[in-house]
Amino acid sequence: MSDLSPVTEQGSLVDGGAFGAPGQQVWAIQFPADNRPRTFYRISITPPVGIPPNTTLELRNDSVLISGAPSATTREFEPYHKVSIPPGTRLYLVWLTGAGTNPPVATLFTELEGLI
């Protein structure tokens, strides 16, 4: 029997100013912290309409990059390896641009660690 339990987490659009250069507008979706250890394995995305495809798209915590996406216009990606997320860690999906219309939407797929 697996020791992982799947969880789907819907993100919320937040002010992404902390992730861009000073004065730069960026799109950012926040996934709330969980007090349990979990593993990120997939993300489903509806990106902003009209965003340049060469824009950087990152999954990060408050201070460091966790995983990059193949394109800012991607609709789904999986990291090369599952990524452990420590308890209490907020995650953000960040497009390093404010271009485009229609705010993005994203769902993070994680597994809670250590549950039977």
mmCIF file of N, CA and C in Angstrom, residues 33-105:
data_model
loop_
_atom_site.group_PDB
_atom_site.id
_atom_site.type_symbol
_atom_site.label_atom_id
_atom_site.label_comp_id
_atom_site.label_asym_id
_atom_site.label_seq_id
_atom_site.Cartn_x
_atom_site.Cartn_y
_atom_site.Cartn_z
ATOM 1 N N ALA A 33 0.133 27.536 2.672
ATOM 2 C CA ALA A 33 1.001 26.626 3.421
ATOM 3 C C ALA A 33 0.169 25.491 4.005
ATOM 4 N N ASP A 34 0.790 24.361 4.167
ATOM 5 C CA ASP A 34 0.173 23.206 4.816
ATOM 6 C C ASP A 34 1.121 22.812 5.933
ATOM 7 N N ASN A 35 0.597 22.448 7.090
ATOM 8 C CA ASN A 35 1.479 22.101 8.205
ATOM 9 C C ASN A 35 1.923 20.642 8.156
ATOM 10 N N ARG A 36 1.658 19.984 7.034
ATOM 11 C CA ARG A 36 2.085 18.599 6.850
ATOM 12 C C ARG A 36 3.113 18.538 5.715
ATOM 13 N N PRO A 37 4.077 17.618 5.778
ATOM 14 C CA PRO A 37 5.015 17.479 4.659
ATOM 15 C C PRO A 37 4.280 16.927 3.441
ATOM 16 N N ARG A 38 4.645 17.439 2.272
ATOM 17 C CA ARG A 38 4.007 16.990 1.038
ATOM 18 C C ARG A 38 5.006 16.965 -0.096
ATOM 19 N N THR A 39 4.619 16.351 -1.197
ATOM 20 C CA THR A 39 5.464 16.231 -2.371
ATOM 21 C C THR A 39 4.708 16.771 -3.577
ATOM 22 N N PHE A 40 5.320 17.703 -4.305
ATOM 23 C CA PHE A 40 4.733 18.266 -5.519
ATOM 24 C C PHE A 40 5.061 17.341 -6.683
ATOM 25 N N TYR A 41 4.037 16.984 -7.478
ATOM 26 C CA TYR A 41 4.314 16.135 -8.631
ATOM 27 C C TYR A 41 3.694 16.624 -9.941
ATOM 28 N N ARG A 42 2.755 17.575 -9.913
ATOM 29 C CA ARG A 42 2.157 18.055 -11.158
ATOM 30 C C ARG A 42 1.427 19.361 -10.903
ATOM 31 N N ILE A 43 1.308 20.179 -11.956
ATOM 32 C CA ILE A 43 0.536 21.416 -11.870
ATOM 33 C C ILE A 43 -0.241 21.598 -13.165
ATOM 34 N N SER A 44 -1.485 22.031 -13.037
ATOM 35 C CA SER A 44 -2.363 22.303 -14.171
ATOM 36 C C SER A 44 -2.596 23.812 -14.213
ATOM 37 N N ILE A 45 -2.471 24.425 -15.408
ATOM 38 C CA ILE A 45 -2.446 25.882 -15.509
ATOM 39 C C ILE A 45 -3.326 26.387 -16.645
ATOM 40 N N THR A 46 -4.026 27.487 -16.395
ATOM 41 C CA THR A 46 -4.621 28.293 -17.456
ATOM 42 C C THR A 46 -3.843 29.606 -17.419
ATOM 43 N N PRO A 47 -2.881 29.798 -18.347
ATOM 44 C CA PRO A 47 -2.037 31.003 -18.296
ATOM 45 C C PRO A 47 -2.797 32.246 -18.752
ATOM 46 N N PRO A 48 -2.234 33.429 -18.477
ATOM 47 C CA PRO A 48 -2.848 34.649 -18.988
ATOM 48 C C PRO A 48 -2.880 34.597 -20.528
ATOM 49 N N VAL A 49 -3.903 35.177 -21.134
ATOM 50 C CA VAL A 49 -4.018 35.232 -22.587
ATOM 51 C C VAL A 49 -3.066 36.292 -23.124
ATOM 52 N N GLY A 50 -2.334 35.970 -24.186
ATOM 53 C CA GLY A 50 -1.456 36.944 -24.829
ATOM 54 C C GLY A 50 -0.102 37.125 -24.174
ATOM 55 N N ILE A 51 0.254 36.258 -23.245
ATOM 56 C CA ILE A 51 1.549 36.361 -22.579
ATOM 57 C C ILE A 51 2.652 35.884 -23.542
ATOM 58 N N PRO A 52 3.801 36.575 -23.591
ATOM 59 C CA PRO A 52 4.883 36.118 -24.463
ATOM 60 C C PRO A 52 5.365 34.719 -24.035
ATOM 61 N N PRO A 53 5.491 33.769 -24.982
ATOM 62 C CA PRO A 53 5.864 32.401 -24.616
ATOM 63 C C PRO A 53 7.269 32.281 -24.024
ATOM 64 N N ASN A 54 8.138 33.267 -24.264
ATOM 65 C CA ASN A 54 9.498 33.197 -23.713
ATOM 66 C C ASN A 54 9.595 33.787 -22.307
ATOM 67 N N THR A 55 8.465 34.139 -21.716
ATOM 68 C CA THR A 55 8.429 34.631 -20.339
ATOM 69 C C THR A 55 8.793 33.497 -19.385
ATOM 70 N N THR A 56 9.514 33.814 -18.333
ATOM 71 C CA THR A 56 9.870 32.809 -17.329
ATOM 72 C C THR A 56 8.661 32.494 -16.456
ATOM 73 N N LEU A 57 8.437 31.199 -16.230
ATOM 74 C CA LEU A 57 7.392 30.725 -15.335
ATOM 75 C C LEU A 57 8.045 29.829 -14.303
ATOM 76 N N GLU A 58 7.852 30.159 -13.013
ATOM 77 C CA GLU A 58 8.530 29.450 -11.931
ATOM 78 C C GLU A 58 7.549 29.001 -10.858
ATOM 79 N N LEU A 59 7.820 27.855 -10.273
ATOM 80 C CA LEU A 59 7.175 27.456 -9.028
ATOM 81 C C LEU A 59 8.221 27.708 -7.961
ATOM 82 N N ARG A 60 7.873 28.491 -6.939
ATOM 83 C CA ARG A 60 8.856 28.888 -5.924
ATOM 84 C C ARG A 60 8.198 28.992 -4.563
ATOM 85 N N ASN A 61 9.046 29.077 -3.542
ATOM 86 C CA ASN A 61 8.521 29.385 -2.212
ATOM 87 C C ASN A 61 8.784 30.867 -1.979
ATOM 88 N N ASP A 62 8.766 31.317 -0.735
ATOM 89 C CA ASP A 62 8.964 32.744 -0.465
ATOM 90 C C ASP A 62 10.321 33.265 -0.920
ATOM 91 N N SER A 63 11.319 32.394 -1.031
ATOM 92 C CA SER A 63 12.658 32.903 -1.325
ATOM 93 C C SER A 63 13.421 32.205 -2.442
ATOM 94 N N VAL A 64 13.077 30.971 -2.820
ATOM 95 C CA VAL A 64 13.882 30.265 -3.822
ATOM 96 C C VAL A 64 13.030 29.557 -4.874
ATOM 97 N N LEU A 65 13.629 29.389 -6.046
ATOM 98 C CA LEU A 65 13.020 28.644 -7.137
ATOM 99 C C LEU A 65 12.972 27.167 -6.775
ATOM 100 N N ILE A 66 11.830 26.531 -6.981
ATOM 101 C CA ILE A 66 11.693 25.097 -6.744
ATOM 102 C C ILE A 66 11.742 24.347 -8.058
ATOM 103 N N SER A 67 11.030 24.860 -9.075
ATOM 104 C CA SER A 67 10.982 24.206 -10.370
ATOM 105 C C SER A 67 10.599 25.221 -11.428
ATOM 106 N N GLY A 68 11.236 25.134 -12.590
ATOM 107 C CA GLY A 68 10.869 25.980 -13.710
ATOM 108 C C GLY A 68 9.950 25.211 -14.644
ATOM 109 N N ALA A 69 9.120 25.936 -15.395
ATOM 110 C CA ALA A 69 8.230 25.307 -16.372
ATOM 111 C C ALA A 69 8.874 25.406 -17.755
ATOM 112 N N PRO A 70 8.498 24.519 -18.662
ATOM 113 C CA PRO A 70 9.093 24.564 -20.004
ATOM 114 C C PRO A 70 8.723 25.814 -20.789
ATOM 115 N N SER A 71 7.559 26.416 -20.519
ATOM 116 C CA SER A 71 7.111 27.619 -21.216
ATOM 117 C C SER A 71 6.094 28.341 -20.343
ATOM 118 N N ALA A 72 6.038 29.659 -20.483
ATOM 119 C CA ALA A 72 5.064 30.442 -19.718
ATOM 120 C C ALA A 72 3.636 30.180 -20.180
ATOM 121 N N THR A 73 3.475 29.599 -21.361
ATOM 122 C CA THR A 73 2.143 29.314 -21.880
ATOM 123 C C THR A 73 1.755 27.852 -21.693
ATOM 124 N N THR A 74 2.572 27.099 -20.990
ATOM 125 C CA THR A 74 2.263 25.687 -20.756
ATOM 126 C C THR A 74 0.970 25.548 -19.974
ATOM 127 N N ARG A 75 0.273 24.472 -20.199
ATOM 128 C CA ARG A 75 -0.997 24.213 -19.504
ATOM 129 C C ARG A 75 -0.840 23.164 -18.410
ATOM 130 N N GLU A 76 0.267 22.451 -18.432
ATOM 131 C CA GLU A 76 0.518 21.442 -17.402
ATOM 132 C C GLU A 76 1.992 21.081 -17.436
ATOM 133 N N PHE A 77 2.575 20.864 -16.261
ATOM 134 C CA PHE A 77 3.931 20.345 -16.240
ATOM 135 C C PHE A 77 4.179 19.534 -14.991
ATOM 136 N N GLU A 78 5.159 18.677 -15.102
ATOM 137 C CA GLU A 78 5.614 17.845 -13.992
ATOM 138 C C GLU A 78 7.106 18.065 -13.849
ATOM 139 N N PRO A 79 7.610 18.190 -12.640
ATOM 140 C CA PRO A 79 9.058 18.325 -12.474
ATOM 141 C C PRO A 79 9.724 17.001 -12.855
ATOM 142 N N TYR A 80 11.013 17.051 -13.170
ATOM 143 C CA TYR A 80 11.750 15.833 -13.513
ATOM 144 C C TYR A 80 11.722 14.833 -12.366
ATOM 145 N N HIS A 81 11.779 15.351 -11.153
ATOM 146 C CA HIS A 81 11.727 14.518 -9.957
ATOM 147 C C HIS A 81 10.680 15.117 -9.025
ATOM 148 N N LYS A 82 9.980 14.283 -8.284
ATOM 149 C CA LYS A 82 9.047 14.807 -7.299
ATOM 150 C C LYS A 82 9.810 15.687 -6.318
ATOM 151 N N VAL A 83 9.171 16.752 -5.865
ATOM 152 C CA VAL A 83 9.823 17.749 -5.016
ATOM 153 C C VAL A 83 9.183 17.746 -3.633
ATOM 154 N N SER A 84 9.970 17.488 -2.592
ATOM 155 C CA SER A 84 9.461 17.538 -1.220
ATOM 156 C C SER A 84 9.263 18.983 -0.789
ATOM 157 N N ILE A 85 8.146 19.229 -0.119
ATOM 158 C CA ILE A 85 7.812 20.565 0.372
ATOM 159 C C ILE A 85 7.688 20.470 1.886
ATOM 160 N N PRO A 86 8.553 21.154 2.620
ATOM 161 C CA PRO A 86 8.502 21.091 4.082
ATOM 162 C C PRO A 86 7.195 21.665 4.639
ATOM 163 N N PRO A 87 6.778 21.230 5.821
ATOM 164 C CA PRO A 87 5.585 21.778 6.459
ATOM 165 C C PRO A 87 5.687 23.298 6.598
ATOM 166 N N GLY A 88 4.560 23.988 6.423
ATOM 167 C CA GLY A 88 4.522 25.438 6.605
ATOM 168 C C GLY A 88 5.008 26.249 5.419
ATOM 169 N N THR A 89 5.334 25.616 4.303
ATOM 170 C CA THR A 89 5.868 26.320 3.136
ATOM 171 C C THR A 89 4.748 26.758 2.200
ATOM 172 N N ARG A 90 4.672 28.067 1.928
ATOM 173 C CA ARG A 90 3.761 28.581 0.910
ATOM 174 C C ARG A 90 4.445 28.443 -0.439
ATOM 175 N N LEU A 91 3.686 28.114 -1.458
ATOM 176 C CA LEU A 91 4.216 28.018 -2.813
ATOM 177 C C LEU A 91 3.577 29.071 -3.697
ATOM 178 N N TYR A 92 4.334 29.504 -4.716
ATOM 179 C CA TYR A 92 3.854 30.499 -5.661
ATOM 180 C C TYR A 92 4.182 30.031 -7.073
ATOM 181 N N LEU A 93 3.269 30.263 -7.999
ATOM 182 C CA LEU A 93 3.522 30.092 -9.414
ATOM 183 C C LEU A 93 3.650 31.500 -9.963
ATOM 184 N N VAL A 94 4.807 31.828 -10.552
ATOM 185 C CA VAL A 94 5.104 33.209 -10.906
ATOM 186 C C VAL A 94 5.488 33.326 -12.381
ATOM 187 N N TRP A 95 4.773 34.205 -13.091
ATOM 188 C CA TRP A 95 5.145 34.590 -14.452
ATOM 189 C C TRP A 95 5.884 35.910 -14.321
ATOM 190 N N LEU A 96 7.099 36.004 -14.812
ATOM 191 C CA LEU A 96 7.879 37.232 -14.635
ATOM 192 C C LEU A 96 7.525 38.269 -15.698
ATOM 193 N N THR A 97 6.244 38.576 -15.785
ATOM 194 C CA THR A 97 5.719 39.626 -16.652
ATOM 195 C C THR A 97 4.330 40.001 -16.159
ATOM 196 N N GLY A 98 3.911 41.198 -16.488
ATOM 197 C CA GLY A 98 2.546 41.614 -16.203
ATOM 198 C C GLY A 98 1.735 41.686 -17.485
ATOM 199 N N ALA A 99 2.354 41.273 -18.621
ATOM 200 C CA ALA A 99 1.675 41.314 -19.916
ATOM 201 C C ALA A 99 0.554 40.293 -19.956
ATOM 202 N N GLY A 100 -0.313 40.481 -20.908
ATOM 203 C CA GLY A 100 -1.403 39.525 -21.090
ATOM 204 C C GLY A 100 -2.672 39.991 -20.400
ATOM 205 N N THR A 101 -3.733 39.263 -20.669
ATOM 206 C CA THR A 101 -5.037 39.556 -20.081
ATOM 207 C C THR A 101 -5.594 38.272 -19.489
ATOM 208 N N ASN A 102 -6.722 38.385 -18.831
ATOM 209 C CA ASN A 102 -7.363 37.251 -18.165
ATOM 210 C C ASN A 102 -6.419 36.639 -17.138
ATOM 211 N N PRO A 103 -6.626 36.908 -15.879
ATOM 212 C CA PRO A 103 -5.744 36.387 -14.832
ATOM 213 C C PRO A 103 -5.589 34.864 -14.910
ATOM 214 N N PRO A 104 -4.394 34.381 -14.607
ATOM 215 C CA PRO A 104 -4.147 32.942 -14.659
ATOM 216 C C PRO A 104 -4.855 32.190 -13.538
ATOM 217 N N VAL A 105 -5.022 30.903 -13.759
ATOM 218 C CA VAL A 105 -5.611 29.990 -12.781
ATOM 219 C C VAL A 105 -4.700 28.770 -12.733
#
